[in-house]
Coordinates of N, CA, C and O in Angstrom, one line a residue:
X1 N 0.8 -1.2 0.0 CA 0.0 0.0 0.0 C 0.9 1.2 0.0 O 1.9 1.3 0.7
X2 N 0.5 2.2 -0.8 CA 1.3 3.5 -0.9 C 1.0 4.4 0.3 O -0.1 4.4 0.8
X3 N 2.0 5.1 0.8 CA 1.8 6.0 1.9 C 1.0 7.2 1.5 O 0.9 7.5 0.3
X4 N 0.3 7.8 2.4 CA -0.6 9.0 2.1 C 0.3 10.1 1.4 O 1.5 10.2 1.6
X5 N -0.4 10.9 0.6 CA 0.3 11.9 -0.2 C 1.0 13.0 0.8 O 1.9 13.6 0.4
X6 N 0.5 13.1 2.0 CA 1.0 14.1 2.9 C 2.3 13.6 3.6 O 2.8 14.4 4.4
X7 N 2.7 12.4 3.4 CA 3.9 12.0 4.1 C 5.2 12.7 3.6 O 5.3 13.1 2.5
X8 N 6.0 12.9 4.5 CA 7.4 13.5 4.3 C 7.3 15.0 3.8 O 8.1 15.3 3.0
X9 N 6.4 15.7 4.4 CA 6.4 17.2 4.2 C 7.2 17.8 5.3 O 7.2 17.4 6.4
X10 N 8.0 18.8 4.9 CA 8.9 19.5 5.9 C 8.7 21.0 5.7 O 8.6 21.5 4.6
X11 N 8.7 21.7 6.9 CA 8.6 23.2 6.9 C 9.6 23.6 7.9 O 9.6 23.2 9.0
X12 N 10.5 24.5 7.4 CA 11.5 25.1 8.4 C 11.5 26.6 8.2 O 11.6 27.1 7.0
X13 N 11.4 27.3 9.3 CA 11.5 28.8 9.2 C 12.0 29.3 10.6 O 11.4 28.9 11.6
X14 N 13.0 30.1 10.5 CA 13.6 30.7 11.7 C 13.9 29.6 12.8 O 14.7 28.7 12.5
X15 N 13.2 29.6 13.9 CA 13.5 28.6 15.0 C 12.5 27.5 15.0 O 12.3 26.9 16.1
X16 N 11.7 27.3 14.0 CA 10.6 26.3 13.9 C 10.9 25.3 12.8 O 11.3 25.7 11.7
X17 N 10.8 24.0 13.2 CA 10.9 22.9 12.2 C 9.7 22.1 12.4 O 9.4 21.6 13.5
X18 N 8.9 21.8 11.3 CA 7.8 20.9 11.3 C 7.9 19.9 10.2 O 8.4 20.2 9.2
X19 N 7.5 18.7 10.5 CA 7.5 17.7 9.5 C 6.3 16.7 9.7 O 5.8 16.6 10.8
X20 N 5.9 16.2 8.6 CA 4.8 15.2 8.6 C 5.3 14.0 7.9 O 5.9 14.0 6.9
X21 N 5.1 12.9 8.6 CA 5.5 11.6 8.1 C 4.7 10.5 8.6 O 4.4 10.5 9.8
X22 N 4.2 9.6 7.8 CA 3.4 8.5 8.2 C 2.1 8.9 9.0 O 1.8 8.3 10.0
X23 N 1.6 10.1 8.6 CA 0.3 10.6 9.3 C 0.6 11.2 10.6 O -0.4 11.5 11.3
X24 N 1.8 11.5 11.0 CA 2.1 12.1 12.2 C 2.8 13.5 12.0 O 3.7 13.6 11.2
X25 N 2.3 14.5 12.6 CA 2.9 15.8 12.5 C 3.8 16.0 13.8 O 3.4 15.7 14.9
X26 N 5.0 16.6 13.5 CA 5.9 16.9 14.6 C 6.4 18.3 14.5 O 6.7 18.8 13.4
X27 N 6.4 19.0 15.6 CA 6.8 20.4 15.7 C 8.0 20.4 16.6 O 8.0 19.9 17.7
X28 N 9.1 21.1 16.2 CA 10.2 21.3 17.0 C 10.5 22.8 17.0 O 10.5 23.5 16.0
X29 N 10.7 23.4 18.2 CA 11.0 24.8 18.3 C 12.2 25.0 19.1 O 12.4 24.3 20.1
X30 N 13.1 25.9 18.7 CA 14.3 26.2 19.5 C 14.2 27.5 20.2 O 14.1 28.5 19.6
X31 N 14.2 27.5 21.5 CA 14.2 28.7 22.3 C 15.4 28.4 23.3 O 16.4 27.9 22.9
X32 N 15.2 28.8 24.5 CA 16.3 28.4 25.5 C 16.3 26.9 25.7 O 17.4 26.4 26.0
X33 N 15.2 26.3 25.5 CA 15.1 24.8 25.7 C 14.4 24.3 24.4 O 13.5 24.9 23.9
X34 N 14.9 23.3 23.8 CA 14.3 22.7 22.6 C 13.1 21.9 23.1 O 13.2 21.1 24.0
X35 N 12.0 22.2 22.5 CA 10.7 21.5 22.9 C 10.1 21.0 21.7 O 10.4 21.4 20.5
X36 N 9.1 20.1 21.8 CA 8.5 19.5 20.7 C 7.0 19.2 21.0 O 6.5 19.2 22.1
X37 N 6.3 18.9 19.9 CA 4.9 18.5 19.9 C 4.7 17.5 18.8 O 5.2 17.6 17.8
X38 N 3.9 16.4 19.2 CA 3.7 15.4 18.2 C 2.3 14.9 18.3 O 1.8 14.7 19.4
X39 N 1.6 14.7 17.1 CA 0.2 14.3 17.1 C -0.1 13.7 15.8 O 0.5 14.1 14.8
X40 N -1.1 12.9 15.7 CA -1.6 12.4 14.4 C -2.1 13.7 13.6 O -2.7 14.6 14.2
X41 N -1.9 13.7 12.4 CA -2.3 14.8 11.5 C -3.8 15.0 11.6 O -4.3 16.1 11.6
X42 N -4.5 13.9 11.7 CA -6.0 14.1 11.8 C -6.5 14.7 13.1 O -7.6 15.2 13.2
X43 N -5.6 14.8 14.1 CA -6.0 15.5 15.4 C -5.4 16.9 15.4 O -5.8 17.6 16.4
X44 N -4.6 17.3 14.5 CA -3.9 18.6 14.6 C -4.8 19.8 14.6 O -5.8 19.8 13.8
X45 N -4.6 20.7 15.5 CA -5.3 22.0 15.5 C -4.3 23.1 15.8 O -3.6 23.0 16.8
X46 N -4.3 24.1 15.0 CA -3.5 25.3 15.2 C -4.3 26.5 15.1 O -5.1 26.7 14.2
X47 N -4.2 27.3 16.1 CA -5.0 28.5 16.2 C -4.0 29.7 16.3 O -3.1 29.7 17.1
X48 N -4.2 30.7 15.4 CA -3.4 31.9 15.3 C -4.0 33.0 16.1 O -5.2 33.4 15.8
X49 N -3.2 33.6 17.0 CA -3.7 34.7 17.8 C -2.8 35.9 17.5 O -1.6 35.9 17.9
X50 N -3.4 36.9 16.9 CA -2.6 38.1 16.6 C -2.4 38.9 17.9 O -3.3 39.0 18.8
X51 N -1.2 39.3 18.1 CA -0.8 40.1 19.3 C -0.2 41.4 18.9 O 0.0 41.7 17.8
X52 N 0.0 42.3 19.9 CA 0.6 43.6 19.6 C 2.1 43.4 19.3 O 2.7 42.4 19.6
X53 N 2.6 44.4 18.7 CA 4.1 44.4 18.4 C 4.5 43.5 17.3 O 5.7 43.1 17.2
X54 N 3.6 43.2 16.4 CA 3.9 42.5 15.2 C 4.2 41.0 15.5 O 5.0 40.3 14.8
X55 N 3.6 40.5 16.5 CA 3.7 39.1 16.9 C 2.4 38.3 16.8 O 1.4 38.8 17.1
X56 N 2.5 37.1 16.3 CA 1.4 36.2 16.2 C 1.8 34.9 17.0 O 2.9 34.4 16.9
X57 N 0.9 34.5 17.8 CA 1.1 33.2 18.6 C 0.3 32.1 17.9 O -0.9 32.2 17.6
X58 N 1.0 31.0 17.6 CA 0.4 29.8 17.1 C 0.2 28.8 18.2 O 1.2 28.4 18.8
X59 N -1.0 28.5 18.5 CA -1.3 27.5 19.6 C -1.6 26.2 18.9 O -2.6 26.0 18.2
X60 N -0.8 25.2 19.2 CA -0.9 23.8 18.7 C -1.7 23.0 19.8 O -1.3 23.0 20.9
X61 N -2.7 22.3 19.3 CA -3.4 21.4 20.2 C -4.1 20.3 19.4 O -3.7 20.0 18.3
X62 N -5.1 19.7 20.0 CA -5.9 18.6 19.4 C -7.3 19.0 19.2 O -7.9 19.6 20.1
X63 N -7.9 18.6 18.1 CA -9.3 18.9 17.8 C -10.2 18.1 18.7 O -9.8 17.0 19.1
X64 N -11.3 18.6 19.0 CA -12.4 17.8 19.7 C -13.2 17.1 18.7 O -13.7 16.0 18.9
X65 N -13.4 17.7 17.5 CA -14.2 17.2 16.5 C -13.3 17.1 15.2 O -12.7 18.1 14.8
X66 N -13.2 15.9 14.6 CA -12.3 15.7 13.5 C -12.7 16.5 12.3 O -11.9 16.6 11.3
X67 N -13.9 17.2 12.3 CA -14.3 18.0 11.2 C -13.8 19.5 11.4 O -14.0 20.3 10.5
X68 N -13.2 19.8 12.5 CA -12.7 21.1 12.8 C -11.5 21.4 11.8 O -10.8 20.6 11.4
X69 N -11.4 22.7 11.5 CA -10.3 23.1 10.6 C -8.9 22.9 11.3 O -8.8 23.0 12.5
X70 N -7.9 22.6 10.5 CA -6.5 22.5 11.0 C -6.1 23.8 11.5 O -5.5 23.9 12.6
X71 N -6.3 24.9 10.7 CA -5.8 26.2 11.0 C -6.9 27.2 11.0 O -7.7 27.2 10.1
X72 N -6.9 28.1 12.0 CA -7.9 29.2 12.0 C -7.4 30.3 12.9 O -6.5 30.1 13.8
X73 N -8.0 31.5 12.8 CA -7.7 32.6 13.7 C -8.5 32.4 15.0 O -9.5 31.8 15.0
X74 N -8.0 33.0 16.0 CA -8.7 32.9 17.3 C -8.5 34.2 18.1 O -7.5 34.9 17.9
X75 N -9.5 34.5 18.8 CA -9.4 35.6 19.8 C -9.6 35.1 21.2 O -9.6 35.8 22.2
X76 N -9.7 33.7 21.3 CA -9.9 33.1 22.5 C -8.6 33.1 23.4 O -7.5 33.0 22.9
X77 N -8.8 33.1 24.7 CA -7.7 33.0 25.6 C -7.3 31.5 25.9 O -6.3 31.3 26.6
X78 N -8.1 30.6 25.3 CA -7.8 29.2 25.5 C -6.6 28.8 24.7 O -6.5 29.1 23.5
X79 N -5.6 28.2 25.3 CA -4.4 27.9 24.6 C -4.3 26.4 24.4 O -4.9 25.6 25.0
X80 N -3.3 26.1 23.5 CA -3.1 24.7 23.1 C -2.1 24.0 24.0 O -1.7 24.5 25.1
X81 N -1.5 23.0 23.5 CA -0.5 22.2 24.2 C 0.8 22.9 24.1 O 1.6 23.0 25.1
X82 N 1.1 23.5 23.0 CA 2.4 24.2 22.7 C 2.1 25.5 22.0 O 1.2 25.6 21.2
X83 N 2.8 26.5 22.4 CA 2.6 27.8 21.7 C 3.9 28.3 21.1 O 5.0 28.2 21.8
X84 N 3.9 28.8 19.9 CA 5.0 29.3 19.2 C 4.8 30.7 18.8 O 3.7 31.0 18.3
X85 N 5.7 31.6 19.1 CA 5.5 33.0 18.7 C 6.3 33.2 17.4 O 7.5 32.9 17.3
X86 N 5.6 33.9 16.5 CA 6.3 34.2 15.2 C 6.0 35.6 14.9 O 5.1 36.3 15.5
X87 N 6.8 36.2 13.9 CA 6.5 37.5 13.4 C 5.2 37.5 12.6 O 5.0 36.5 11.8
X88 N 4.3 38.4 12.8 CA 3.1 38.5 12.0 C 3.3 38.5 10.5 O 2.6 37.9 9.8
X89 N 4.4 39.1 10.1 CA 4.7 39.1 8.7 C 5.0 37.7 8.1 O 4.9 37.5 6.9
X90 N 5.4 36.8 9.0 CA 5.7 35.4 8.6 C 4.5 34.5 8.6 O 4.5 33.4 8.1
X91 N 3.4 35.0 9.2 CA 2.2 34.2 9.3 C 1.7 33.5 8.0 O 1.3 32.4 8.0
X92 N 1.7 34.3 6.9 CA 1.3 33.7 5.6 C 2.1 32.4 5.2 O 1.5 31.5 4.6
X93 N 3.3 32.4 5.6 CA 4.2 31.2 5.3 C 3.6 29.9 6.0 O 3.5 28.9 5.5
X94 N 3.3 30.2 7.3 CA 2.8 29.1 8.1 C 1.4 28.7 7.6 O 1.1 27.5 7.5
X95 N 0.6 29.7 7.4 CA -0.8 29.4 6.9 C -0.8 28.6 5.6 O -1.6 27.6 5.4
X96 N 0.1 28.9 4.7 CA 0.3 28.1 3.4 C 0.6 26.7 3.7 O 0.1 25.8 3.1
X97 N 1.5 26.4 4.7 CA 1.9 25.1 5.0 C 0.7 24.3 5.6 O 0.4 23.2 5.2
X98 N -0.1 24.9 6.5 CA -1.2 24.3 7.1 C -2.3 24.1 6.1 O -3.0 23.1 6.1
X99 N -2.5 25.0 5.1 CA -3.4 24.8 4.1 C -3.1 23.6 3.2 O -4.0 22.8 2.9
X100 N -1.8 23.5 2.9 CA -1.4 22.3 2.1 C -1.7 21.0 2.9 O -2.2 20.0 2.3
X101 N -1.4 21.0 4.2 CA -1.7 19.8 5.0 C -3.2 19.5 5.0 O -3.6 18.4 4.9
X102 N -4.0 20.6 5.1 CA -5.4 20.4 5.2 C -5.9 19.8 3.8 O -6.7 18.8 3.9
X103 N -5.4 20.3 2.7 CA -5.9 19.7 1.4 C -5.4 18.3 1.3 O -6.2 17.4 0.8
X104 N -4.2 18.0 1.7 CA -3.7 16.6 1.5 C -4.4 15.6 2.5 O -4.4 14.4 2.2
X105 N -4.9 16.1 3.6 CA -5.5 15.2 4.5 C -7.1 15.3 4.6 O -7.7 14.8 5.5
X106 N -7.6 16.0 3.6 CA -9.1 16.2 3.6 C -9.7 16.9 4.8 O -10.7 16.5 5.3
X107 N -8.9 17.9 5.3 CA -9.4 18.6 6.5 C -9.6 20.1 6.0 O -9.0 20.6 5.2
X108 N -10.5 20.8 6.7 CA -10.8 22.2 6.3 C -9.7 23.1 6.9 O -9.0 22.8 7.9
X109 N -9.7 24.3 6.3 CA -8.9 25.4 6.9 C -9.8 26.6 6.9 O -10.5 26.9 6.0
X110 N -9.8 27.3 8.1 CA -10.6 28.5 8.2 C -9.7 29.7 8.0 O -8.5 29.5 8.0
X111 N -10.3 30.9 7.8 CA -9.4 32.1 7.6 C -8.8 32.5 8.9 O -9.2 32.2 10.0

């Protein structure tokens, strides 16, 4: 059987490295301490929270409903399992990667 089309996708930008392989998404971020997040792609939820000072926070967590979009904007104070701060000008790069993953895994993406 052939692996899913979304296998072996890699995204690297600044201090963030994400990869998808065998239906699992992994996030690695380098700050003072290297930390990671790992989940099945079908469970992935990323919520973008615009902040002051040209910063956007990406909150990674797990969906409650498998029909939820992979990526969406949020104004909620509820946070995910892992949070990554990025420059707001870089947000379209991340959104494009999550949109690609959503299309390849038949998941929706919200604005």
